[in-house]
Tab-separated table of C-alpha atoms in Angstrom:
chain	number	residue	atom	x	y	z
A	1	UNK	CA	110.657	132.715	78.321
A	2	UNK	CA	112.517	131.131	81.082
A	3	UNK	CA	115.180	128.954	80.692
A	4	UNK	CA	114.602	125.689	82.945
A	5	UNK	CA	116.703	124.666	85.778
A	6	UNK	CA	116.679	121.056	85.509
A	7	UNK	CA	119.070	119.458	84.372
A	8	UNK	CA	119.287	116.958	81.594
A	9	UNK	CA	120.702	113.974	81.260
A	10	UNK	CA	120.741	112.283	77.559
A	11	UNK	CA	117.305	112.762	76.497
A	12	UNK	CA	115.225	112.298	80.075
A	13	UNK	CA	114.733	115.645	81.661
A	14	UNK	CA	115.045	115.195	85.656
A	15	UNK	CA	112.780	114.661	88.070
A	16	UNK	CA	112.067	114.769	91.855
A	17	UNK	CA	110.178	112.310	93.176
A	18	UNK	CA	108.300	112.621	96.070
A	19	UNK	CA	106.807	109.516	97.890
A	20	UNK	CA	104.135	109.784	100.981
A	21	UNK	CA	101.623	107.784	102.592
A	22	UNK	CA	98.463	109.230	104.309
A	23	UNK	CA	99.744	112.334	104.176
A	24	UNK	CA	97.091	115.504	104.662
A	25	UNK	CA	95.579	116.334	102.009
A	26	UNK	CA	95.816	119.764	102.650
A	27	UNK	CA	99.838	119.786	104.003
A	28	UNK	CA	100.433	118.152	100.055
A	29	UNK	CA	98.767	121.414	98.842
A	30	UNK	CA	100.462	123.485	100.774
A	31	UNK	CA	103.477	121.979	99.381
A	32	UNK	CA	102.735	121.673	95.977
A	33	UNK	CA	102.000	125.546	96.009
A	34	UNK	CA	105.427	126.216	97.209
A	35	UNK	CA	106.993	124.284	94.442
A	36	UNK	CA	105.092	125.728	92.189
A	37	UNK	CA	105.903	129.542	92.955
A	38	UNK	CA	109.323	128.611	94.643
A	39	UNK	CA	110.718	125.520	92.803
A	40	UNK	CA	112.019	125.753	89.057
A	41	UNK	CA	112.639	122.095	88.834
A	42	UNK	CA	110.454	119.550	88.132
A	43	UNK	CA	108.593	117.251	90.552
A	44	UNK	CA	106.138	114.475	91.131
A	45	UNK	CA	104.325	113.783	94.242
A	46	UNK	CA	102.591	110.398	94.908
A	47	UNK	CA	100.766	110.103	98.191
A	48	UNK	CA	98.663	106.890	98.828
A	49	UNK	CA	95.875	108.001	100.759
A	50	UNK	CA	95.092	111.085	102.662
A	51	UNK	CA	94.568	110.622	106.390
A	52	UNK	CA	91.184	111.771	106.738
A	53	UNK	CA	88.128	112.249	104.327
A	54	UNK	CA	87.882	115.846	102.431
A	55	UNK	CA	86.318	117.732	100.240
A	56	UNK	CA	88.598	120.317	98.102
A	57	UNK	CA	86.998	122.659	95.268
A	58	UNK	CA	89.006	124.470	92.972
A	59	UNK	CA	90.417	128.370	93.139
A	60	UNK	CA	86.643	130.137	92.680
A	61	UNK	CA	84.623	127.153	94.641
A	62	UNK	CA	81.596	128.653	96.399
A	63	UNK	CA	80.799	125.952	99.250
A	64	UNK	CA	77.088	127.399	99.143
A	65	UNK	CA	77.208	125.808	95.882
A	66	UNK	CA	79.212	123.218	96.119
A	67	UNK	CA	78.854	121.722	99.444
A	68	UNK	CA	76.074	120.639	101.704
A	69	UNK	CA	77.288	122.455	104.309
A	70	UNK	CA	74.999	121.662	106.826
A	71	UNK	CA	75.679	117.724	106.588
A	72	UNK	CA	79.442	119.029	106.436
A	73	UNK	CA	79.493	120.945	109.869
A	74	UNK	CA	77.484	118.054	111.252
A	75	UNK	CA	80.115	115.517	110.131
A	76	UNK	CA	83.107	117.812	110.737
A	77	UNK	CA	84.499	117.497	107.365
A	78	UNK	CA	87.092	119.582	106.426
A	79	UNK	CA	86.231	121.707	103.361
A	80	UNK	CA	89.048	122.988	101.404
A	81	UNK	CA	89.579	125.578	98.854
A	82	UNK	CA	92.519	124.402	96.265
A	83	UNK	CA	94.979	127.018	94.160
A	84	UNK	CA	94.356	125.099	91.379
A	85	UNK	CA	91.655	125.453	88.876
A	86	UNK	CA	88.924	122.704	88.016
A	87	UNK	CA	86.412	121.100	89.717
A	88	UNK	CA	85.467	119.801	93.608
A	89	UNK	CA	86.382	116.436	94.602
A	90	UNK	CA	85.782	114.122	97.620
A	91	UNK	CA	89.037	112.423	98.855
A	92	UNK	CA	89.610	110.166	101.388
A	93	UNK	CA	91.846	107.175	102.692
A	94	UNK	CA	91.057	105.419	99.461
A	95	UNK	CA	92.758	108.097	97.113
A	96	UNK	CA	95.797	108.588	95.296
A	97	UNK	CA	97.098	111.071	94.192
A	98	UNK	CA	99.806	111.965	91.687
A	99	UNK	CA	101.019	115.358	91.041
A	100	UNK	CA	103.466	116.645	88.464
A	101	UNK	CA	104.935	120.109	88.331
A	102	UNK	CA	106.859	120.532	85.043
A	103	UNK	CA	108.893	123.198	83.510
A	104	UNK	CA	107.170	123.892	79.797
A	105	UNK	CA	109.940	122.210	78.154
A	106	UNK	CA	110.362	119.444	80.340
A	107	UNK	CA	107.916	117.436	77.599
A	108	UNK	CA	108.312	118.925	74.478
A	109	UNK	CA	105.822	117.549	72.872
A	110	UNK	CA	102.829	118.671	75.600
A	111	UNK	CA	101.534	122.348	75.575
A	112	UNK	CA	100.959	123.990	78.887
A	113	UNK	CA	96.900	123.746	78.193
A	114	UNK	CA	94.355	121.167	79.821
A	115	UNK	CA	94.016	119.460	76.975
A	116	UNK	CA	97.264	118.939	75.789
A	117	UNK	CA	98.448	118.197	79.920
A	118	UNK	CA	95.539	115.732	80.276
A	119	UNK	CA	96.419	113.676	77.102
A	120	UNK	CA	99.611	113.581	77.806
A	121	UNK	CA	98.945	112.219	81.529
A	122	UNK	CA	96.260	109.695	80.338
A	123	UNK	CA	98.739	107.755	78.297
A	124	UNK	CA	101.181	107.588	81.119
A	125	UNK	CA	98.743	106.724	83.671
A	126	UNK	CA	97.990	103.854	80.543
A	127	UNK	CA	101.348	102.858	80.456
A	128	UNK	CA	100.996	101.993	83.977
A	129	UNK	CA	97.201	100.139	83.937
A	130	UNK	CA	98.029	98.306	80.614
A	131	UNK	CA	94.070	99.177	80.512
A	132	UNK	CA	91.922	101.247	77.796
A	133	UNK	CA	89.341	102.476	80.015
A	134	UNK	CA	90.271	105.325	82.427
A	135	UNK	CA	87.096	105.348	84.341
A	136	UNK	CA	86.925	101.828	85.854
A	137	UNK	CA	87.162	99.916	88.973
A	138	UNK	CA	90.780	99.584	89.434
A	139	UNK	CA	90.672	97.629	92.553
A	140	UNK	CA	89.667	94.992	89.943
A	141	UNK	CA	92.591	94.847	87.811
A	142	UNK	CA	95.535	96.248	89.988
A	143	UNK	CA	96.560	96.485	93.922
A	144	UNK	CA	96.977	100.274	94.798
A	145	UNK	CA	100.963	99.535	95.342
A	146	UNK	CA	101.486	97.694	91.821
A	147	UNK	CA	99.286	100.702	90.453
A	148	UNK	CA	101.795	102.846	92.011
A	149	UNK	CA	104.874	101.006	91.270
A	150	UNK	CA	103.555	101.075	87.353
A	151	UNK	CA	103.294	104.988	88.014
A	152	UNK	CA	106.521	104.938	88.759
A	153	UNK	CA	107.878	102.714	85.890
A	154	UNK	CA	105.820	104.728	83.316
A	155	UNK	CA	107.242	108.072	84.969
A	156	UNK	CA	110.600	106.563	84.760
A	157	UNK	CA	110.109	106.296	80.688
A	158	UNK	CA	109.969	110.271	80.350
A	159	UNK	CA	111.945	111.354	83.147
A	160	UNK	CA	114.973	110.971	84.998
A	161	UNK	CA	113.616	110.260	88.673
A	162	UNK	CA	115.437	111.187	92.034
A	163	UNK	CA	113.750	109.782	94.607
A	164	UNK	CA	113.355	113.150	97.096
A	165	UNK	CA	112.727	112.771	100.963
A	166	UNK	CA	110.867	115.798	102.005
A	167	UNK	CA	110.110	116.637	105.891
A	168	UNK	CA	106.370	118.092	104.479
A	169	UNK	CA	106.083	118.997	108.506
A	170	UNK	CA	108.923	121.609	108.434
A	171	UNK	CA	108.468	122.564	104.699
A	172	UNK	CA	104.874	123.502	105.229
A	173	UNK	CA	104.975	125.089	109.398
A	174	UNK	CA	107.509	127.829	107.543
A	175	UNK	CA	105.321	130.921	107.709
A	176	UNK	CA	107.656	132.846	104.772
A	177	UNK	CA	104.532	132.278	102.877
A	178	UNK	CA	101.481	132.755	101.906
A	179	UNK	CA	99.307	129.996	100.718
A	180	UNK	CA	96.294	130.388	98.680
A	181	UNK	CA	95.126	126.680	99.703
A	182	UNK	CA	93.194	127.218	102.860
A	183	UNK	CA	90.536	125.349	104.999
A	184	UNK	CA	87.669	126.578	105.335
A	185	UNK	CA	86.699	127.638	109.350
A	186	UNK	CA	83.526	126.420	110.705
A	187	UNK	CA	82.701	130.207	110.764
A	188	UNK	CA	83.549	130.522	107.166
A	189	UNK	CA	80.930	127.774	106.157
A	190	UNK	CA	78.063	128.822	108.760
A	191	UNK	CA	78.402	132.115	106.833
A	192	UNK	CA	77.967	130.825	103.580
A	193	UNK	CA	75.259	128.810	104.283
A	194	UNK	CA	73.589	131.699	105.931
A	195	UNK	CA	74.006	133.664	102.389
A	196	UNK	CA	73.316	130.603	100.633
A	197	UNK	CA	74.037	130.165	96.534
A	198	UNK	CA	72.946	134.070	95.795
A	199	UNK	CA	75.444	135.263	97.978
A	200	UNK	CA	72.814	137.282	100.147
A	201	UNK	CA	71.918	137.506	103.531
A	202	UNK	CA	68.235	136.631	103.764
A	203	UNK	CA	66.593	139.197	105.718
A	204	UNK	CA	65.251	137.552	108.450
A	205	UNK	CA	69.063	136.932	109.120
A	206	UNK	CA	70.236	140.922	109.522
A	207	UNK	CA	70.116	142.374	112.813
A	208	UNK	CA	68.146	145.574	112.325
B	1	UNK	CA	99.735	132.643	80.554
B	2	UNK	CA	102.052	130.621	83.287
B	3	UNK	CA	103.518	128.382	80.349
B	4	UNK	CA	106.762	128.278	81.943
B	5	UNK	CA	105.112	125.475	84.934
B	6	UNK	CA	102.429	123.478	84.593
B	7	UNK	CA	100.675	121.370	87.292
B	8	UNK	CA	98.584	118.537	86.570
B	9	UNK	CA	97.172	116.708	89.375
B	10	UNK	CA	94.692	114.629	87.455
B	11	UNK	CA	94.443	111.425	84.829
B	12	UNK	CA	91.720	112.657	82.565
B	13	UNK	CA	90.740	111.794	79.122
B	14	UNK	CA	88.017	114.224	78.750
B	15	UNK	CA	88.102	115.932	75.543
B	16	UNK	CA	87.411	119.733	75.787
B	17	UNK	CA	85.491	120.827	72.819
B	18	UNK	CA	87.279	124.412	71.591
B	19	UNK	CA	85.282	127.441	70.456
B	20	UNK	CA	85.400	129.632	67.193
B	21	UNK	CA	85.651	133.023	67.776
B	22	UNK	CA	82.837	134.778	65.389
B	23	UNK	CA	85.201	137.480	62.814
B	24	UNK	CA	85.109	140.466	61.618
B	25	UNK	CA	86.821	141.952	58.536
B	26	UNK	CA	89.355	143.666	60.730
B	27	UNK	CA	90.684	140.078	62.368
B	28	UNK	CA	93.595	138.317	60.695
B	29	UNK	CA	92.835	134.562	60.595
B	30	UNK	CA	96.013	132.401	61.378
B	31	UNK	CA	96.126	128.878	59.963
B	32	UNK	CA	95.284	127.788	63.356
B	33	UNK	CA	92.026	129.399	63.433
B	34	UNK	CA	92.406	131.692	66.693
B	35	UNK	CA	92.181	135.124	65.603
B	36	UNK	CA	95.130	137.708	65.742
B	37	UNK	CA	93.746	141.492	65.512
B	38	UNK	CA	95.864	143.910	63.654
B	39	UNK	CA	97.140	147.210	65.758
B	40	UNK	CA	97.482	145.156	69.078
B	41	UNK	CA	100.613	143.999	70.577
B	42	UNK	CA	101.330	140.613	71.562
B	43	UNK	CA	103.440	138.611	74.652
B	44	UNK	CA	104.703	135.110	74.152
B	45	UNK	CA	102.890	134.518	77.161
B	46	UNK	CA	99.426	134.950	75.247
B	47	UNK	CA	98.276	138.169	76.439
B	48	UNK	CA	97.493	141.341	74.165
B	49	UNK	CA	98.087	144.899	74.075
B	50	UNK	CA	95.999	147.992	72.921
B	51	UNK	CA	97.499	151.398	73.418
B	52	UNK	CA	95.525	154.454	73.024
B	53	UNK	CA	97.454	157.919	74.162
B	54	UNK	CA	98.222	157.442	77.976
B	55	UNK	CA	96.196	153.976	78.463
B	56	UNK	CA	96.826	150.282	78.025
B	57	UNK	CA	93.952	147.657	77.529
B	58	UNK	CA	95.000	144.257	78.489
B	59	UNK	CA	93.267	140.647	78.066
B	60	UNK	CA	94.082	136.831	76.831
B	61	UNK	CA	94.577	136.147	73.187
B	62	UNK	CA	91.941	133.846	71.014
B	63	UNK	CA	94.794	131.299	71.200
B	64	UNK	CA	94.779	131.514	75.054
B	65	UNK	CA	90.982	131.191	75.366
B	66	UNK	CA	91.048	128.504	73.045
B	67	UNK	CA	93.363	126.450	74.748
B	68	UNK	CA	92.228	127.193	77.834
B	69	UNK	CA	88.353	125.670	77.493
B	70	UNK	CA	85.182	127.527	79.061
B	71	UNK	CA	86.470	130.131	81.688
B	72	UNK	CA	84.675	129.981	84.883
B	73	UNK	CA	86.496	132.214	86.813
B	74	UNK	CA	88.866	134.889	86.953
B	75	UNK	CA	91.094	136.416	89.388
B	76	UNK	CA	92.194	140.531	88.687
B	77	UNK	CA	93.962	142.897	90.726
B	78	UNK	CA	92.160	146.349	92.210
B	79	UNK	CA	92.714	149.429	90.704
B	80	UNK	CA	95.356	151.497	91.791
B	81	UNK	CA	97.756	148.506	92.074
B	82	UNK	CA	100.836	148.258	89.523
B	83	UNK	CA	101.694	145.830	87.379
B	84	UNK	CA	104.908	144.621	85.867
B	85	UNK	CA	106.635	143.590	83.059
B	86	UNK	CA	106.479	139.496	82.461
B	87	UNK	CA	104.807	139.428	86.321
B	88	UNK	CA	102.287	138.011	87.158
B	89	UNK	CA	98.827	139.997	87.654
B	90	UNK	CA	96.298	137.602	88.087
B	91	UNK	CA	94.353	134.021	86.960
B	92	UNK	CA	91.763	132.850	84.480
B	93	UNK	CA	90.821	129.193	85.850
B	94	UNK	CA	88.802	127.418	83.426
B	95	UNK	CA	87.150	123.901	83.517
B	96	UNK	CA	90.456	121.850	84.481
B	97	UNK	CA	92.925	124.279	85.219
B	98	UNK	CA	94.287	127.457	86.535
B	99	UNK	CA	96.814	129.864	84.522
B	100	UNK	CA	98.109	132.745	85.649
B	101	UNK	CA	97.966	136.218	83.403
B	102	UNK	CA	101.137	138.271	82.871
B	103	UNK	CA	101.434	142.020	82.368
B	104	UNK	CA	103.235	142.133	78.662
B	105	UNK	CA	104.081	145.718	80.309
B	106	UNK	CA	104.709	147.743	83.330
B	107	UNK	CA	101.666	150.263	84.646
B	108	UNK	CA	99.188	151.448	86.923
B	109	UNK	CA	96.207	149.719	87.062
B	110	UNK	CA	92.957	152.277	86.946
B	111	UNK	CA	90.707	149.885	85.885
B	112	UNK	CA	88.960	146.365	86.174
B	113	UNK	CA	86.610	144.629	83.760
B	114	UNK	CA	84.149	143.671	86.616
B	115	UNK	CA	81.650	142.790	83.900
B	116	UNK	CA	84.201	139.481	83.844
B	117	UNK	CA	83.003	138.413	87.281
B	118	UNK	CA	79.679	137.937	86.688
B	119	UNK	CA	80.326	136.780	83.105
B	120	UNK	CA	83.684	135.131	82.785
B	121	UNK	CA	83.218	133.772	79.256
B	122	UNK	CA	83.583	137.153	77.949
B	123	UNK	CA	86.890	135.936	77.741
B	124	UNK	CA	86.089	132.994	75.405
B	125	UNK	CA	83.585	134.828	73.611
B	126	UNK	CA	85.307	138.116	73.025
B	127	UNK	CA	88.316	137.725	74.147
B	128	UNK	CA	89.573	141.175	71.937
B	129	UNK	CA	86.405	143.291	73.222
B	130	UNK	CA	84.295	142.119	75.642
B	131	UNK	CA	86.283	140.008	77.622
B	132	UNK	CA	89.560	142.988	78.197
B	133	UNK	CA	90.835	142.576	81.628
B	134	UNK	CA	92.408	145.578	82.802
B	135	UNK	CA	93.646	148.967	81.838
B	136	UNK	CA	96.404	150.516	83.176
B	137	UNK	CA	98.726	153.725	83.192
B	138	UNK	CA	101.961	152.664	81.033
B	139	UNK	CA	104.964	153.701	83.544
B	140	UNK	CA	107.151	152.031	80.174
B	141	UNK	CA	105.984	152.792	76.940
B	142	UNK	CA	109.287	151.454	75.301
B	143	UNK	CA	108.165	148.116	76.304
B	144	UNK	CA	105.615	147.696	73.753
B	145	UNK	CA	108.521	147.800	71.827
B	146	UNK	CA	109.673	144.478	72.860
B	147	UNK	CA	106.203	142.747	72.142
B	148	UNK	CA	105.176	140.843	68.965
B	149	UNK	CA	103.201	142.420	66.403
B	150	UNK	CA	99.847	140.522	64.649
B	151	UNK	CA	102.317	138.933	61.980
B	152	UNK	CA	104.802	137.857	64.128
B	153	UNK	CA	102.322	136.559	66.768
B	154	UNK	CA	99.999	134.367	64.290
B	155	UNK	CA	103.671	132.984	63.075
B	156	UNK	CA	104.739	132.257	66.737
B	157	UNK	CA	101.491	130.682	67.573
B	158	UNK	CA	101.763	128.375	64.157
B	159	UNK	CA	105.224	127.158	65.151
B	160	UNK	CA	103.873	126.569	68.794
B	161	UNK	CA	100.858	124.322	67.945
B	162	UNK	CA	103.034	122.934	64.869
B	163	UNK	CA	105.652	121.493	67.242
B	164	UNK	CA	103.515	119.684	70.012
């Protein structure tokens, strides 16, 4: 076991707080993989909005399964494939997101399981609503910058926050590394929806 | 397991429902209900260790799976790669997450469960037999050394769940 680089001070472990506004979805990915691997701190990254509209699955997401990619190529909308696990979602202009990287002990009391993580995140994220219900409209309750100020707040109850200006241009152009997060190509797509959800050519397709 | 970083980049309350591994006889049953088998060696990190003359089976304990949720996917190396020590090696994602699998020793891969890609809940179903992920050439025998026997394991998962 490891022993974490972030430093304490009193009983709130410390925190890096990253702040962005329409930001690519897929430059945020690129830079939350870097922290990941590279980074032993801890860090939270709030960006209100992504500049375009998206679609990102998870590591193993098969866009013959997931996607429509015919309406997608038609509509030129970028398909990404995350390096995190879990499921696909659609984001657009209307989205934010909130990202925490943690060292294991930096909460003591979570374990590093989905479970335990999600819990744990769904009583901050209450903290900040003041709401029982996850899964509602927020728009009704809360104005996307009191929701995020609240994040912020409820962040600032666990952690020790520095805010953290990051130039996500020059951090993510840096080709020292490989990123699993990757767009899909138009050629990429047109092949999987040639193959289709089996994974096979059909074989009027093959040039024989 | 990666447990020294996590990354959560969602607000979820969905409950995950664990499974039960079926036992045998031969399984030890911790007071946290994820089997521990006897004879295998264990890393803090979760993963297990069988070795049999000059090969080394490696996979995710019960505990792991457990935690983890349904596996959907999982990520292994080609044979003929090497693996080390505490390193990395490759990923199980499951339902919400992602976690990457560590080598509790150093080796030569020779071979890949590909059974696991077409069936990735080998790993919660039989996550000592079915569900093994690789075997490999030890280069480092003395590591086992280092590793947790079944006793010592079922204790260090107890005081893990115990104190979260």
């Amino acid at each position: 076991m490891t022993i974490p680089q972030a430093r304490q001070l009193g009983r709130r472990p410390l925190m890096n707080l990253v702040k962005f506004k329409g930001t690519p979805i897929l430059q945020q990915l690129h830079l939350e993989e870097r922290l990941l691997r590279n980074s032993s701190d801890n860090w939270c990254i709030i960006n209100d909005g992504t500049n375009t509209p998206a679609i990102v699955m998870g590591l193993s997401g098969k866009s013959s399964e997931l996607v429509e990619i015919r309406s997608v190529l038609r509509d030129q909308i970028p398909v990404i494939r995350r390096f995190t696990g879990g499921g696909t979602v659609i984001v657009d202009h209307g989205t934010i997101f909130v990202t925490f990287i943690c060292n294991k002990e930096a909460v003591p009391t979570v374990q590093p399981y989905p479970r335990s993580i999600m819990h744990w995140s769904s009583l901050l994220y209450n903290e900040a609503r003041n709401h029982k219900e996850f899964l509602c409209g927020m728009k009704d309750y809360l104005p996307r910058s009191a929701f995020i100020n609240k994040t912020v707040e409820a962040i600032e109850n666990h952690f020790l926050t520095k805010p953290v200006n990051v130039d996500i241009d020059a951090v993510t152009s840096c080709t020292d590394y490989m990123h699993t997060t990757k767009l899909l190509s138009e050629q990429e797509l047109e092949e999987a929806c040639a193959r289709g959800p089996s994974g096979e050519i059909p074989v009027s397709n093959l040039m024989i | 397991m990666a447990l020294r970083l996590w990354a959560s980049s969602t607000a979820n309350a969905l409950r995950v429902s664990s499974s039960r591994t079926h036992l045998s006889p031969a399984l030890s049953l911790s007071r946290c209900f994820s089997s521990v088998l006897d004879g295998l060696k264990y890393a803090s990190s979760h993963e297990w260790v069988k070795h049999e003359g000059s090969v080394a089976t490696i996979g995710i304990t019960d505990h792991a799976q457990d935690h983890l949720g349904e596996v959907v996917f999982v990520e292994l190396p080609e044979p003929g790669g090497s693996v080390a020590a505490t390193k990395g090696f490759g990923a199980v994602e499951s339902v919400k997450a992602t976690s990457d699998i560590n080598s509790p020793i150093s080796g030569e891969v020779i071979e890949v469960n590909t059974k696991l890609t077409e069936s990735p809940g080998l790993i919660n179903s039989s996550p000592y037999e079915d569900g093994w992920m690789i075997k490999i050439k030890p280069s480092s025998p003395a590591e086992l050394k280092s590793l947790m026997g079944a006793k010592e394991y079922t204790k260090f998962c107890e005081e893990e769940d115990a104190s979260h």
